[in-house]
């Protein structure tokens, strides 16, 4: 009945973006998506590029390219004839960037231990419950394949945390200045705390409304009669802002005075009765209350800028050689 609001903050969000050729942004997680392949004779195994002497092999490149190609529609390929060429370049550039970062991690002796990986897997399984295996199956991903991808993601998070993020500082003065310049970012919208009783039958809703007007307890009736999931909490929906509830319900709620009971309101979910328990006007939150949030916002911006600079610096120092002859002769494009 309630539209879900996006919440939470991913502190390592810069790991989801990577700068290629100075302007192109790709998903790092997509770059590190790999599948297992048969053993190949390393003495005859062709490669498409080297980074400081470390090879990027043709078969690995073809796997990633084919994965990308499989996501494209035939219309996309026919409408944009140069797209495949650009995609080939992007995939190889991504693998080169991957190799640069892995070589840097080796210099710093960064690794992900077996117990550390298993703890993370347990944490993810706990979050998803029984849906975890089903989600992998829906995406046609084998567990071992996913596990390897997760290990690489953790590996890269460690690398960026050690080589980039630990060097970033945010002073109190800097945080306060940022808050004063972006006060509206910390605005708390007008909100109300509301109880609800919802039933499927209009006549039953009218009967409940009459009982409420006669003085019966709203929470008790909600617990015993409401079909909403919040019935166990006496119908308490907590605090909500505008654009959370469907429009007819929102209108009824936000024009209702505190401690007053609404008439019966119909929605696709049934027939509702509301009671507003508290009302708070829109306001700008005090700096002291949002200081941690402000610091996190500044850090996120600094981390992104620092990551881009750090990666570009590694690229400038790297000796990169693309084997264009191999690329031209041996790439098997998936049609």
XYZ file of C-alpha atoms in Angstrom:
335
model
C 0.000 0.000 0.000
C 2.910 2.266 0.621
C 5.324 3.168 -2.115
C 8.831 2.210 -1.030
C 11.328 5.042 -0.681
C 14.962 4.636 -1.614
C 17.106 4.718 1.493
C 20.621 3.964 2.498
C 23.981 4.964 1.140
C 26.684 2.923 -0.496
C 29.921 4.430 0.817
C 32.062 2.774 -1.850
C 29.923 3.941 -4.745
C 32.960 5.081 -6.740
C 33.789 1.406 -7.246
C 30.750 1.181 -9.519
C 32.262 3.639 -11.976
C 35.508 3.712 -13.862
C 36.881 6.285 -16.288
C 38.003 4.972 -19.675
C 39.626 7.172 -22.317
C 39.075 10.162 -20.064
C 35.301 10.200 -20.392
C 33.631 6.788 -20.699
C 32.136 5.310 -17.555
C 31.698 1.561 -17.155
C 30.559 -0.597 -14.293
C 33.533 -2.100 -12.500
C 31.472 -5.067 -11.480
C 30.670 -5.757 -15.123
C 34.360 -5.596 -15.967
C 35.170 -8.315 -13.464
C 32.393 -10.717 -14.431
C 34.173 -13.904 -15.536
C 33.288 -17.511 -16.220
C 35.465 -20.573 -15.891
C 37.105 -21.927 -19.013
C 39.032 -25.045 -19.994
C 42.747 -25.203 -19.442
C 44.712 -23.954 -22.426
C 48.303 -24.557 -23.340
C 49.948 -21.380 -22.067
C 52.771 -21.674 -24.606
C 50.391 -21.298 -27.564
C 47.724 -19.220 -25.889
C 47.242 -16.000 -27.892
C 46.886 -12.721 -26.060
C 45.351 -9.400 -27.049
C 47.310 -6.980 -24.852
C 49.988 -6.704 -22.204
C 50.191 -4.391 -19.187
C 53.686 -4.047 -17.795
C 54.376 -7.448 -19.359
C 51.290 -9.150 -17.854
C 49.156 -10.729 -20.570
C 45.445 -10.382 -21.286
C 44.476 -13.550 -23.136
C 42.289 -13.729 -26.215
C 39.969 -16.429 -24.843
C 39.229 -14.367 -21.723
C 38.605 -11.334 -23.881
C 36.223 -13.278 -26.117
C 34.251 -14.486 -23.098
C 33.684 -10.959 -21.859
C 32.945 -9.604 -25.302
C 30.431 -12.383 -25.989
C 28.741 -11.688 -22.660
C 28.330 -8.052 -23.668
C 27.159 -8.969 -27.142
C 24.544 -11.366 -25.785
C 22.897 -8.455 -23.994
C 22.363 -6.523 -27.220
C 19.248 -6.740 -29.360
C 19.506 -7.318 -33.113
C 17.870 -3.930 -33.629
C 20.618 -2.204 -31.665
C 23.270 -3.865 -33.811
C 21.566 -3.108 -37.120
C 20.717 0.500 -36.255
C 24.238 1.369 -35.149
C 26.841 -0.417 -37.286
C 29.824 1.051 -35.416
C 28.522 -0.023 -32.021
C 30.205 -3.435 -32.059
C 33.579 -1.886 -32.834
C 33.159 0.549 -29.959
C 32.075 -2.270 -27.674
C 35.165 -4.303 -28.568
C 37.354 -1.338 -27.661
C 35.483 -0.710 -24.406
C 35.762 -4.329 -23.274
C 39.489 -4.441 -23.965
C 40.061 -1.067 -22.289
C 38.135 -2.344 -19.292
C 40.285 -5.455 -19.069
C 43.417 -3.335 -19.320
C 42.165 -1.177 -16.452
C 41.398 -4.330 -14.483
C 44.919 -5.614 -15.030
C 46.442 -2.273 -13.983
C 44.537 -2.379 -10.703
C 45.439 -6.000 -10.022
C 49.110 -5.301 -10.560
C 48.877 -2.389 -8.133
C 47.205 -4.644 -5.570
C 50.032 -7.144 -5.925
C 52.535 -4.369 -5.166
C 50.651 -3.606 -1.951
C 50.290 -7.305 -1.038
C 46.495 -7.028 -0.852
C 44.459 -10.230 -0.793
C 41.102 -11.614 0.351
C 41.376 -14.564 2.742
C 39.163 -17.651 2.551
C 37.465 -17.010 5.907
C 36.861 -13.377 4.990
C 35.186 -14.447 1.752
C 33.031 -17.077 3.478
C 31.880 -14.539 6.087
C 30.782 -12.204 3.300
C 28.937 -14.998 1.508
C 27.106 -15.901 4.727
C 26.146 -12.262 5.193
C 24.722 -12.028 1.667
C 22.848 -15.319 2.003
C 21.329 -14.081 5.257
C 20.097 -10.904 3.555
C 18.495 -12.740 0.627
C 17.348 -15.882 2.425
C 15.920 -18.622 0.252
C 15.790 -16.277 -2.747
C 19.578 -16.321 -3.061
C 19.948 -19.548 -5.052
C 16.884 -18.699 -7.143
C 18.367 -15.337 -8.103
C 21.561 -16.978 -9.323
C 19.562 -19.513 -11.300
C 17.443 -16.800 -12.918
C 20.608 -15.074 -14.124
C 22.100 -18.411 -15.272
C 25.081 -17.912 -12.960
C 26.822 -20.817 -11.256
C 27.604 -20.422 -7.561
C 31.375 -20.876 -8.031
C 31.329 -18.298 -10.798
C 29.466 -15.805 -8.578
C 31.821 -16.549 -5.681
C 34.837 -15.689 -7.824
C 33.187 -12.440 -8.908
C 32.447 -11.530 -5.278
C 36.050 -12.232 -4.291
C 37.288 -9.856 -6.991
C 34.847 -7.171 -5.903
C 36.079 -7.446 -2.300
C 39.658 -7.437 -3.547
C 39.117 -4.170 -5.422
C 37.283 -2.577 -2.515
C 40.292 -3.325 -0.350
C 42.646 -1.873 -2.930
C 40.742 1.409 -3.234
C 40.237 1.641 0.526
C 43.968 1.240 1.183
C 45.407 3.204 -1.725
C 42.802 5.973 -2.048
C 40.182 6.348 0.656
C 42.436 6.169 3.717
C 44.194 9.313 2.529
C 41.011 11.432 2.455
C 40.235 13.779 5.344
C 37.229 16.017 6.066
C 37.679 18.756 8.674
C 34.899 20.096 10.915
C 35.160 23.527 9.294
C 34.907 21.997 5.846
C 31.816 20.044 6.873
C 30.108 23.105 8.340
C 30.885 25.221 5.267
C 29.451 22.502 3.031
C 26.317 22.287 5.166
C 25.759 26.057 4.958
C 26.127 25.969 1.162
C 23.815 22.963 0.732
C 21.252 23.412 3.489
C 18.366 22.271 1.305
C 20.061 18.883 0.967
C 19.294 18.375 4.652
C 15.690 19.460 4.549
C 13.137 17.350 6.352
C 9.811 17.389 4.508
C 6.526 17.882 6.316
C 5.415 14.574 7.771
C 2.681 13.008 9.831
C 2.487 9.952 12.006
C -0.631 8.034 11.078
C -2.647 4.987 12.069
C -4.768 3.061 9.607
C -7.512 0.497 9.570
C -8.144 -1.104 6.169
C -10.814 -3.661 5.301
C -12.174 -5.049 2.039
C -15.881 -4.327 2.634
C -17.400 -0.820 2.664
C -20.174 -1.704 5.081
C -17.663 -3.196 7.513
C -15.567 -0.017 7.259
C -18.630 2.094 8.086
C -19.398 -0.138 11.069
C -15.822 0.293 12.369
C -16.028 4.063 11.866
C -19.195 4.178 13.956
C -17.461 2.240 16.733
C -14.533 4.669 16.656
C -16.887 7.638 16.918
C -18.508 5.926 19.867
C -15.138 5.990 21.641
C -13.586 2.572 21.000
C -9.791 2.422 20.822
C -8.324 2.841 17.323
C -5.258 0.667 17.973
C -7.335 -2.164 19.407
C -9.743 -2.192 16.473
C -6.850 -2.019 14.006
C -5.158 -4.982 15.675
C -8.287 -7.099 15.613
C -9.958 -6.066 12.348
C -7.501 -4.462 9.898
C -6.074 -6.541 7.046
C -2.974 -4.343 6.669
C 0.467 -5.672 7.685
C 0.765 -2.844 10.235
C -2.263 -4.204 12.145
C 0.094 -5.922 14.602
C 1.376 -2.477 15.555
C -2.107 -1.176 16.188
C -2.306 0.161 12.629
C 0.671 2.491 13.187
C 2.308 3.360 9.844
C 4.905 5.582 11.491
C 5.861 8.939 9.975
C 5.176 9.434 6.290
C 5.751 12.311 3.885
C 3.864 13.286 0.786
C 4.185 11.143 -2.358
C 4.394 7.964 -0.315
C 0.719 7.012 -0.281
C -1.576 6.860 -3.330
C -3.086 10.288 -4.050
C -6.627 9.762 -2.623
C -5.171 8.450 0.637
C -2.516 11.164 0.843
C -5.115 13.883 0.420
C -7.261 12.451 3.217
C -4.297 12.046 5.577
C -2.611 15.419 5.146
C -5.741 17.489 5.598
C -6.647 15.634 8.796
C -6.005 17.447 12.123
C -4.049 15.672 14.855
C -6.109 13.136 16.842
C -9.004 13.333 14.389
C -10.422 10.351 12.504
C -11.014 10.402 8.759
C -14.149 9.261 6.944
C -13.907 6.003 4.994
C -11.570 6.410 1.994
C -11.549 3.963 -0.903
C -8.421 2.778 -2.739
C -7.522 -0.235 -4.910
C -6.455 -1.966 -1.679
C -9.776 -1.626 0.144
C -11.539 0.843 2.429
C -9.396 2.877 4.811
C -9.874 4.841 8.024
C -7.020 7.052 9.255
C -6.049 8.792 12.459
C -3.198 11.318 12.594
C -1.187 10.985 15.809
C 1.366 13.753 15.181
C 2.217 16.362 12.559
C 5.618 17.961 11.952
C 6.245 20.871 9.547
C 9.030 20.970 6.960
C 12.372 22.065 8.409
C 16.109 22.211 7.807
C 17.848 19.773 10.119
C 20.473 21.248 12.471
C 24.126 20.765 11.525
C 24.801 18.852 14.747
C 22.076 16.360 13.832
C 23.369 15.733 10.310
C 27.105 16.182 10.723
C 27.867 12.521 10.013
C 25.680 12.667 6.905
C 27.428 15.843 5.712
C 30.871 14.301 6.229
C 29.762 11.196 4.307
C 28.553 13.361 1.404
C 31.858 15.228 1.245
C 33.849 12.010 1.483
C 31.861 10.480 -1.357
C 32.709 13.416 -3.629
C 36.361 13.402 -2.606
C 36.625 9.636 -3.015
C 35.234 9.783 -6.524
C 37.602 12.563 -7.576
C 40.560 10.875 -5.866
C 39.742 7.527 -7.473
C 39.662 9.052 -10.949
C 42.992 10.809 -10.388
C 44.568 7.711 -8.856
C 43.466 5.486 -11.734
C 44.592 7.930 -14.400
C 47.979 8.140 -12.689
C 48.335 4.337 -12.751
C 47.415 4.299 -16.435
C 50.008 6.949 -17.287
C 52.727 4.918 -15.563
C 51.699 1.610 -17.117
C 53.321 0.193 -20.238
C 50.383 -0.951 -22.351
C 50.649 -2.788 -25.646
C 47.648 -3.903 -27.692
C 48.160 -6.806 -30.080
C 46.160 -5.362 -32.969
C 47.039 -8.172 -35.359
C 45.563 -10.753 -32.994
C 42.490 -8.598 -32.449
C 41.850 -8.179 -36.170
C 42.387 -11.833 -37.115
C 41.015 -13.887 -34.288
C 38.032 -12.179 -32.635
C 34.930 -14.310 -33.089
C 31.979 -11.999 -32.689
C 28.788 -13.463 -31.345
C 26.017 -12.829 -33.845
